[in-house]
Short mmCIF file of C-alpha atoms and ligand atoms in Angstrom, two decimals:
data_model
loop_
_atom_site.label_atom_id
_atom_site.label_comp_id
_atom_site.label_asym_id
_atom_site.label_seq_id
_atom_site.Cartn_x
_atom_site.Cartn_y
_atom_site.Cartn_z
CA MET A 18 131.45 96.93 100.02
CA ALA A 19 128.38 97.92 98.08
CA ILE A 20 126.29 100.60 99.76
CA GLN A 21 122.97 99.42 101.16
CA ARG A 22 119.71 101.23 101.77
CA PRO A 23 119.20 102.64 105.27
CA LYS A 24 117.66 100.34 107.89
CA GLY A 25 113.88 100.51 107.99
CA THR A 26 113.48 101.68 104.39
CA GLN A 27 112.34 99.78 101.31
CA ASP A 28 113.01 99.71 97.58
CA LEU A 29 109.73 99.27 95.77
CA LEU A 30 110.45 97.45 92.55
CA PRO A 31 108.25 96.94 89.49
CA GLY A 32 105.83 94.18 90.43
CA ALA A 33 105.29 95.66 93.89
CA VAL A 34 104.76 99.20 92.67
CA GLU A 35 101.67 98.14 90.70
CA GLN A 36 100.05 97.13 94.01
CA TRP A 37 100.85 100.54 95.46
CA GLN A 38 99.39 102.23 92.41
CA TYR A 39 96.22 100.19 92.68
CA LEU A 40 95.80 101.22 96.32
CA GLU A 41 96.65 104.85 95.58
CA ASP A 42 94.18 104.96 92.67
CA THR A 43 91.42 103.50 94.83
CA ILE A 44 92.17 106.04 97.58
CA ARG A 45 92.01 108.91 95.09
CA SER A 46 88.67 107.73 93.70
CA VAL A 47 87.10 107.46 97.13
CA CYS A 48 88.43 110.90 98.14
CA ARG A 49 86.99 112.42 94.98
CA GLU A 50 83.61 110.85 95.69
CA TYR A 51 83.64 112.30 99.20
CA GLY A 52 84.68 115.77 97.98
CA TYR A 53 88.18 115.81 99.51
CA GLU A 54 90.98 117.65 97.69
CA GLU A 55 94.65 116.76 97.75
CA ILE A 56 97.24 118.87 99.55
CA ARG A 57 101.02 118.41 99.30
CA THR A 58 103.21 119.90 102.00
CA PRO A 59 107.01 119.82 102.41
CA MET A 60 108.79 116.65 103.49
CA PHE A 61 110.58 118.62 106.23
CA GLU A 62 109.43 121.40 108.50
CA ALA A 63 110.74 123.54 111.34
CA THR A 64 111.21 121.19 114.30
CA GLU A 65 109.07 123.44 116.45
CA LEU A 66 106.00 122.65 114.36
CA PHE A 67 106.07 119.02 115.49
CA GLN A 68 107.11 119.84 119.04
CA ARG A 69 104.01 122.00 119.35
CA GLY A 70 101.68 120.26 116.92
CA VAL A 71 102.35 116.63 117.82
CA GLY A 72 103.16 117.38 121.44
CA GLN A 73 106.28 117.33 123.58
CA THR A 74 105.10 114.37 125.64
CA THR A 75 104.51 112.00 122.73
CA ASP A 76 106.79 109.13 121.75
CA ILE A 77 107.14 110.72 118.33
CA VAL A 78 108.66 113.94 119.64
CA GLN A 79 110.51 112.32 122.53
CA LYS A 80 112.35 109.68 120.59
CA GLU A 81 111.28 109.11 117.01
CA MET A 82 112.10 112.27 115.05
CA TYR A 83 114.73 112.69 112.37
CA THR A 84 115.96 116.12 113.42
CA PHE A 85 118.97 117.93 111.99
CA LEU A 86 120.51 121.36 111.74
CA ASP A 87 120.61 122.70 108.19
CA LYS A 88 123.56 124.71 106.94
CA GLY A 89 121.93 127.86 108.26
CA ASP A 90 121.77 126.34 111.77
CA ARG A 91 118.00 125.99 111.70
CA SER A 92 116.55 122.92 113.38
CA MET A 93 114.61 120.93 110.79
CA THR A 94 112.71 117.65 111.08
CA LEU A 95 111.65 115.13 108.46
CA ARG A 96 107.89 114.95 108.89
CA PRO A 97 106.85 112.09 111.20
CA GLU A 98 103.14 112.58 110.39
CA GLY A 99 100.92 114.79 108.27
CA THR A 100 98.40 116.57 110.47
CA ALA A 101 100.67 119.29 111.88
CA SER A 102 101.86 120.25 108.39
CA VAL A 103 98.33 120.39 107.00
CA CYS A 104 97.24 122.64 109.88
CA ARG A 105 100.27 124.87 109.36
CA ALA A 106 99.46 125.13 105.65
CA TYR A 107 95.81 125.91 106.48
CA VAL A 108 96.90 128.82 108.65
CA GLU A 109 99.78 130.02 106.48
CA ASN A 110 97.69 130.02 103.29
CA LYS A 111 94.67 131.51 105.08
CA LEU A 112 92.40 128.65 104.11
CA HIS A 113 90.21 129.70 107.04
CA GLY A 114 89.15 132.58 104.77
CA GLN A 115 87.56 130.09 102.36
CA PRO A 116 84.14 128.47 102.77
CA GLN A 117 84.36 126.05 105.69
CA PRO A 118 84.95 123.24 106.27
CA VAL A 119 88.06 122.65 104.19
CA LYS A 120 88.31 118.94 103.32
CA LEU A 121 91.81 117.79 102.44
CA TYR A 122 93.73 114.58 101.92
CA TYR A 123 97.42 113.73 101.57
CA MET A 124 99.51 110.73 100.70
CA GLY A 125 103.24 110.28 101.05
CA PRO A 126 106.28 109.22 103.05
CA MET A 127 106.68 109.83 106.79
CA PHE A 128 109.84 109.33 108.85
CA ARG A 129 110.19 107.95 112.34
CA TYR A 130 113.27 106.60 114.06
CA GLU A 131 111.74 103.36 115.32
CA ARG A 132 113.00 99.83 115.77
CA PRO A 133 112.32 98.28 112.35
CA GLN A 134 110.18 95.15 112.44
CA SER A 135 107.34 93.65 110.47
CA GLY A 136 104.84 96.45 109.80
CA ARG A 137 107.14 99.08 111.29
CA PHE A 138 109.54 101.08 109.17
CA ARG A 139 111.64 104.22 109.46
CA GLN A 140 110.32 105.52 106.18
CA PHE A 141 106.71 104.51 105.77
CA HIS A 142 103.74 105.94 103.93
CA GLN A 143 100.48 107.37 105.09
CA PHE A 144 97.25 108.37 103.47
CA GLY A 145 95.33 110.79 105.63
CA VAL A 146 92.43 113.21 105.56
CA GLU A 147 91.84 116.36 107.57
CA VAL A 148 88.63 118.37 107.83
CA LEU A 149 89.20 121.83 109.23
CA GLY A 150 86.64 124.38 110.32
CA ALA A 151 83.65 122.26 111.37
CA ASP A 152 82.81 120.76 114.74
CA GLN A 153 79.55 118.92 114.05
CA PRO A 154 79.20 115.17 114.69
CA LEU A 155 78.32 114.77 110.99
CA VAL A 156 81.93 115.57 110.14
CA ASP A 157 83.25 112.88 112.49
CA ALA A 158 80.86 110.37 110.96
CA GLU A 159 81.82 111.33 107.40
CA VAL A 160 85.53 110.92 108.11
CA ILE A 161 85.08 107.50 109.70
CA SER A 162 82.72 106.34 107.00
CA LEU A 163 85.20 107.46 104.32
CA VAL A 164 87.87 105.12 105.59
CA TRP A 165 85.33 102.37 106.26
CA ASN A 166 84.05 102.59 102.69
CA LEU A 167 87.59 102.64 101.33
CA TYR A 168 88.19 99.32 103.09
CA GLN A 169 84.90 97.95 101.74
CA ARG A 170 85.90 99.02 98.23
CA LEU A 171 89.21 97.22 98.64
CA GLY A 172 87.41 94.12 99.85
CA LEU A 173 89.09 94.01 103.27
CA THR A 174 87.38 91.87 105.89
CA GLN A 175 88.03 91.04 109.57
CA LEU A 176 88.13 94.75 110.35
CA GLU A 177 87.75 96.02 113.86
CA VAL A 178 86.73 99.64 114.17
CA HIS A 179 87.12 101.00 117.69
CA VAL A 180 85.54 104.31 118.59
CA ASN A 181 85.76 106.38 121.74
CA SER A 182 85.46 109.91 123.01
CA VAL A 183 88.38 111.31 124.99
CA GLY A 184 86.41 114.45 125.86
CA CYS A 185 87.35 118.10 125.84
CA PRO A 186 90.01 119.78 128.02
CA VAL A 187 87.40 120.19 130.79
CA CYS A 188 86.45 116.50 131.05
CA ARG A 189 90.03 115.47 130.34
CA ALA A 190 91.31 117.34 133.40
CA LYS A 191 88.76 115.59 135.58
CA HIS A 192 89.70 112.22 134.12
CA ARG A 193 93.40 112.89 134.56
CA GLU A 194 92.85 113.53 138.25
CA GLN A 195 90.79 110.36 138.74
CA LEU A 196 93.28 108.30 136.77
CA GLN A 197 96.27 109.53 138.76
CA GLU A 198 94.38 108.84 141.97
CA PHE A 199 93.62 105.29 140.79
CA LEU A 200 97.20 104.59 139.71
CA ALA A 201 99.04 106.36 142.54
CA SER A 202 99.33 103.37 144.87
CA ARG A 203 100.56 101.03 142.11
CA ARG A 204 102.80 103.48 140.37
CA ASN A 205 105.93 101.42 140.92
CA GLU A 206 104.37 98.43 139.12
CA LEU A 207 104.30 100.41 135.86
CA CYS A 208 107.03 100.22 133.22
CA LYS A 209 109.71 102.90 133.20
CA ASP A 210 108.05 104.83 130.36
CA CYS A 211 104.70 104.80 132.13
CA GLN A 212 106.23 105.94 135.40
CA GLU A 213 107.37 109.01 133.48
CA ARG A 214 104.00 109.34 131.80
CA PHE A 215 102.32 109.41 135.20
CA GLU A 216 103.00 113.13 135.59
CA ARG A 217 103.39 114.20 131.98
CA ASN A 218 100.64 112.36 130.18
CA PRO A 219 98.87 109.75 132.35
CA LEU A 220 96.24 109.14 129.65
CA ARG A 221 98.91 107.44 127.57
CA ILE A 222 99.37 104.79 130.27
CA LEU A 223 96.02 103.32 129.19
CA ASP A 224 97.58 102.85 125.76
CA CYS A 225 100.76 101.06 126.90
CA LYS A 226 101.48 97.81 125.06
CA ASN A 227 103.22 96.36 128.13
CA LEU A 228 101.16 93.53 129.63
CA SER A 229 102.11 94.41 133.21
CA CYS A 230 100.91 97.99 132.67
CA GLN A 231 97.69 96.69 131.16
CA ALA A 232 97.16 94.60 134.29
CA VAL A 233 97.59 97.68 136.48
CA THR A 234 95.22 99.77 134.40
CA SER A 235 92.46 97.20 134.07
CA GLY A 236 89.51 98.70 135.87
CA ALA A 237 90.99 102.21 135.73
CA PRO A 238 88.54 105.06 135.17
CA THR A 239 88.05 105.57 131.43
CA THR A 240 87.58 108.87 129.61
CA HIS A 241 83.97 107.78 129.27
CA ASP A 242 83.27 108.08 132.97
CA THR A 243 84.00 111.80 133.03
CA LEU A 244 82.51 113.05 129.75
CA CYS A 245 80.69 116.37 130.12
CA GLN A 246 77.17 116.80 128.75
CA ASP A 247 78.35 118.45 125.54
CA CYS A 248 80.95 115.78 124.75
CA SER A 249 78.57 113.01 125.63
CA THR A 250 75.82 114.37 123.34
CA HIS A 251 78.36 114.78 120.53
CA PHE A 252 79.54 111.20 120.96
CA GLU A 253 76.02 109.72 120.97
CA ARG A 254 75.24 111.59 117.75
CA VAL A 255 78.42 110.35 116.05
CA LEU A 256 77.50 106.77 116.93
CA ALA A 257 73.95 107.21 115.62
CA LEU A 258 75.31 108.54 112.32
CA LEU A 259 77.79 105.67 112.04
CA ASP A 260 74.81 103.32 112.36
CA VAL A 261 73.07 105.20 109.55
CA ALA A 262 76.20 104.89 107.40
CA GLY A 263 76.40 101.14 108.03
CA VAL A 264 79.78 101.29 109.73
CA VAL A 265 80.35 98.28 111.98
CA TYR A 266 82.16 99.55 115.06
CA ARG A 267 82.75 98.84 118.71
CA VAL A 268 82.86 101.44 121.47
CA ASN A 269 86.15 100.99 123.27
CA PRO A 270 86.33 103.23 126.35
CA ARG A 271 90.02 102.41 126.75
CA LEU A 272 90.99 103.73 123.36
CA VAL A 273 93.18 106.80 123.71
CA ARG A 274 95.49 108.30 121.14
CA GLY A 275 99.15 109.03 121.76
CA LEU A 276 98.86 112.63 120.65
CA ASP A 277 98.16 115.57 122.93
CA TYR A 278 95.85 117.54 120.71
CA TYR A 279 93.05 115.02 120.36
CA THR A 280 89.60 115.96 121.68
CA LYS A 281 86.26 114.14 121.64
CA THR A 282 86.10 111.42 118.96
CA ALA A 283 89.03 109.01 118.71
CA PHE A 284 89.05 105.91 116.52
CA GLU A 285 91.29 103.16 115.30
CA VAL A 286 90.94 100.37 112.76
CA MET A 287 92.66 97.03 113.25
CA VAL A 288 93.15 93.85 111.24
CA GLU A 289 94.37 91.11 113.56
CA GLU A 290 95.62 88.86 110.75
CA ILE A 291 98.61 91.06 109.96
CA GLY A 292 100.36 90.40 113.26
CA ALA A 293 101.45 92.52 116.19
CA GLN A 294 101.35 95.76 114.19
CA SER A 295 97.63 95.41 113.56
CA ALA A 296 96.56 99.08 113.53
CA ILE A 297 95.92 100.16 109.95
CA CYS A 298 94.32 103.50 110.69
CA GLY A 299 94.10 105.92 113.58
CA GLY A 300 92.45 109.25 113.93
CA GLY A 301 90.23 111.60 115.78
CA ARG A 302 89.16 115.12 116.49
CA TYR A 303 91.75 117.75 117.40
CA ASP A 304 89.88 120.95 118.19
CA GLY A 305 92.89 122.45 119.98
CA LEU A 306 95.61 121.94 117.40
CA VAL A 307 95.31 124.86 114.98
CA GLU A 308 95.38 127.35 117.84
CA GLU A 309 98.31 125.48 119.38
CA ILE A 310 100.42 126.19 116.32
CA GLY A 311 99.45 129.86 116.20
CA GLY A 312 96.29 129.91 114.10
CA PRO A 313 92.76 131.03 114.89
CA PRO A 314 90.67 128.65 117.04
CA THR A 315 89.58 126.04 114.50
CA PRO A 316 88.00 122.63 115.03
CA GLY A 317 89.55 119.78 113.10
CA ILE A 318 89.32 116.04 112.62
CA GLY A 319 91.23 113.51 110.56
CA PHE A 320 92.93 110.16 110.39
CA ALA A 321 96.11 108.63 109.07
CA MET A 322 96.33 105.21 107.52
CA GLY A 323 99.47 103.14 107.10
CA ILE A 324 99.81 102.20 103.43
CA GLU A 325 102.29 99.36 104.04
CA ARG A 326 100.03 97.72 106.63
CA VAL A 327 96.95 97.98 104.42
CA LEU A 328 98.91 96.38 101.58
CA THR A 329 99.95 93.56 103.91
CA ALA A 330 96.32 93.03 104.89
CA LEU A 331 95.30 92.98 101.22
CA GLN A 332 98.03 90.43 100.49
CA VAL A 333 97.09 88.20 103.42
CA GLN A 334 93.44 88.29 102.37
CA HIS A 335 94.24 87.77 98.67
CA LYS A 336 92.45 90.94 97.70
CA LEU A 337 95.01 92.42 95.33
CA PRO A 338 94.08 92.35 91.63
CA GLU A 339 95.96 90.00 89.33
CA GLU A 340 99.11 91.55 88.04
CA LYS A 341 98.84 92.40 84.35
CA THR A 342 101.91 93.34 82.36
CA GLY A 343 99.91 94.91 79.56
CA LEU A 344 102.47 95.28 76.78
CA PHE A 345 100.46 95.50 73.58
CA ALA A 346 103.18 94.94 71.02
CA MET A 347 106.89 94.43 70.61
CA LEU A 348 108.43 95.90 67.51
CA ILE A 349 111.13 93.77 65.95
CA ALA A 350 113.26 95.74 63.51
CA LEU A 351 116.14 94.09 61.67
CA GLY A 352 118.80 96.38 60.26
CA GLU A 353 119.34 100.09 60.49
CA LYS A 354 116.79 101.11 57.87
CA ALA A 355 114.12 99.02 59.52
CA GLN A 356 115.12 100.49 62.86
CA ASN A 357 114.51 104.00 61.52
CA GLU A 358 111.12 103.07 60.12
CA GLY A 359 110.22 101.11 63.24
CA PHE A 360 111.32 103.83 65.61
CA SER A 361 109.01 106.23 63.81
CA LEU A 362 106.12 103.73 63.79
CA LEU A 363 106.61 103.17 67.54
CA GLY A 364 106.31 106.92 68.14
CA ALA A 365 103.00 106.99 66.26
CA LEU A 366 101.62 103.99 68.18
CA ARG A 367 102.66 105.46 71.53
CA ALA A 368 101.08 108.79 70.61
CA GLN A 369 97.78 106.89 70.22
CA GLY A 370 98.19 105.45 73.72
CA MET A 371 99.35 101.94 72.87
CA PRO A 372 101.98 100.46 75.22
CA VAL A 373 104.70 99.21 72.88
CA ASN A 374 108.38 98.41 73.12
CA MET A 375 111.26 97.68 70.78
CA ASP A 376 114.60 96.01 71.13
CA LEU A 377 117.21 98.59 72.06
CA GLN A 378 120.31 96.46 71.67
CA GLY A 379 120.36 95.39 68.02
CA ARG A 380 119.70 91.71 68.79
CA ASN A 381 118.80 89.09 66.18
CA LEU A 382 115.27 87.96 65.32
CA LYS A 383 115.26 84.96 67.63
CA ALA A 384 116.48 86.94 70.63
CA GLN A 385 113.96 89.69 69.95
CA LEU A 386 111.06 87.21 69.71
CA LYS A 387 112.17 85.75 73.01
CA ALA A 388 112.14 89.21 74.56
CA ALA A 389 108.62 89.78 73.19
CA ASN A 390 107.42 86.61 74.90
CA ARG A 391 109.18 87.45 78.12
CA GLN A 392 107.40 90.79 78.25
CA SER A 393 104.08 89.02 77.47
CA ALA A 394 103.52 91.15 74.40
CA ARG A 395 100.30 90.34 72.57
CA TYR A 396 101.80 91.06 69.14
CA ALA A 397 105.20 91.04 67.55
CA LEU A 398 105.51 93.65 64.80
CA ILE A 399 108.19 92.39 62.48
CA LEU A 400 110.00 94.70 60.13
CA GLY A 401 112.81 93.02 58.21
CA GLU A 402 114.58 94.21 55.07
CA GLU A 403 112.27 92.18 52.90
CA GLU A 404 109.08 93.62 54.46
CA LEU A 405 110.57 97.08 54.24
CA GLU A 406 111.18 96.76 50.51
CA ARG A 407 107.50 96.00 49.99
CA ASN A 408 106.43 98.67 52.56
CA MET A 409 104.65 96.03 54.61
CA LEU A 410 104.57 95.18 58.30
CA LEU A 411 104.26 91.60 59.55
CA ILE A 412 101.95 91.32 62.56
CA ARG A 413 102.30 88.13 64.53
CA ASP A 414 99.71 87.31 67.19
CA LEU A 415 101.83 85.74 69.92
CA THR A 416 98.84 84.26 71.73
CA LEU A 417 97.19 82.56 68.75
CA GLY A 418 100.36 82.04 66.71
CA GLU A 419 98.71 83.56 63.60
CA GLN A 420 100.25 86.21 61.42
CA SER A 421 99.21 88.67 58.74
CA GLU A 422 100.65 91.57 56.80
CA VAL A 423 99.46 95.17 56.53
CA PRO A 424 100.79 98.01 54.43
CA LEU A 425 103.02 100.21 56.60
CA VAL A 426 100.87 103.28 55.95
CA LYS A 427 97.87 101.43 57.41
CA ALA A 428 99.72 99.94 60.38
CA VAL A 429 98.77 102.51 63.00
CA GLU A 430 95.10 102.39 62.04
CA GLU A 431 94.99 98.57 61.96
CA LEU A 432 96.78 98.17 65.26
CA ASN A 433 94.66 100.80 66.92
CA LYS A 434 91.55 98.87 65.87
CA LYS A 435 92.91 95.72 67.50
CA TYR A 436 93.92 97.70 70.58
CA GLN A 437 90.46 99.26 70.96
CA ARG A 438 88.81 95.85 70.58
CA GLY A 439 91.19 94.52 73.22
CA VAL A 440 92.55 91.75 70.99
P1 ATP B 530 101.66 102.37 116.44
O1 ATP B 530 100.90 102.22 117.71
O2 ATP B 530 101.58 101.17 115.54
O3 ATP B 530 103.07 102.88 116.65
P2 ATP B 530 100.88 105.08 115.99
O4 ATP B 530 99.88 105.37 117.03
O5 ATP B 530 102.28 105.56 116.17
O6 ATP B 530 100.89 103.52 115.64
P3 ATP B 530 99.79 106.95 114.09
O7 ATP B 530 100.77 107.98 114.42
O8 ATP B 530 98.39 107.12 114.51
O9 ATP B 530 100.34 105.53 114.58
O10 ATP B 530 99.82 106.64 112.52
C1 ATP B 530 98.69 106.11 111.83
C2 ATP B 530 99.00 104.81 111.12
O11 ATP B 530 100.25 104.87 110.46
C3 ATP B 530 99.13 103.62 112.05
O12 ATP B 530 97.87 103.10 112.37
C4 ATP B 530 99.93 102.66 111.19
O13 ATP B 530 99.09 102.00 110.29
C5 ATP B 530 100.85 103.58 110.44
N1 ATP B 530 102.19 103.64 111.06
C6 ATP B 530 102.60 104.36 112.13
N2 ATP B 530 103.90 104.18 112.37
C7 ATP B 530 104.37 103.34 111.41
C8 ATP B 530 105.66 102.79 111.09
N3 ATP B 530 106.74 103.09 111.79
N4 ATP B 530 105.74 101.95 110.02
C9 ATP B 530 104.65 101.64 109.29
N5 ATP B 530 103.42 102.13 109.53
C10 ATP B 530 103.27 102.98 110.57
MG1 MG B 531 104.03 104.70 116.95
#
């Protein structure tokens, strides 16, 4: 039996890849405009990094990690997310010694052992940004407005931006107590996972997708109710700046993030049209994380966006640009001598940046012309024995059906002129 790709992974073939490139290019432009620089970290890390950086109590660490022993008996994990690695790199490369804040972005595959379904894969891709070394509300607002403006640039509509503050460890402790008190009497009505969360991470119960849990938690104290003065002032300022930036958002006091290290601002972006997996971006402030993984106390904030889900939203909303194949010319060489001459001409055209192809299988004229049409080439460049004898090249315009001849020595110049004019 032929070997198949692993469950929850995808092959991205030509045709689909162009859509990815369009999204990636747009992301890179927006990041450049906002002054964020790219960072690339390893695809696997010491398991302990994620245990500490993502948090022992999270679903990711509890059940979703691809963990293995390498041949030296070290426990390694394929990265399930990007933030912990970026923070490790910040500490390890002493980026805290540079002017602060450090504004970084990353893009690439992440790995989680999840039940594959629409919008949920085992290898998926995230674009994310992290700002390290600044705790001002302006930073929070910049990060949220970056992703908001990316979505505007892409033309996405029907966006729901939810914003909340989960507070600092001081207000969190107070909230935890109130929440446990509220839930205590109905603890046995919660799902099995949430019953476990009750002690470990009760905040996560507010985030449970189970309808029966949602019924129990409706009316539960929110993180909002216990915000300290400092966190509350910070939050109000973030909201005011989001108004200035024109971000359309909704304050959602029930929004919590699954990760332990989040403090203050938390946010999520949803597009309902793409189905049950509607979250296309999640993020927030994590002022405790860098210290957690052994670095100096450093405030941080960031988000991660699911590339596959954004592409689905763009498809559903018909916002992807028309596919263009873009082959400028197909060289048709007949016979070995013509092949030599043509091969050399092709090199010269490519060196000038023109996308050109030639037949690689020694087919006849008719078959080669067919191939030129199939690849939507604008021109066929025909070099037969007869043309070669006269040192001429026949240029056939496949759109207009016209043809003309140019001396071979002038071919590059002539074709470049057409290419520059876009005809
Ligand atoms: P979810 O609630 O959908 O599991 P999450 O809270 O686990 O999301 P994050 O860890 O915040 O997600 O990741 C940020 C974004 O990455 C999500 O909003 C989503 O768009 C995307 N994402 C997360 N897990 C997957 C996955 N398994 N497949 C595809 N995209 C994913
Ligand atoms: Mg998840």
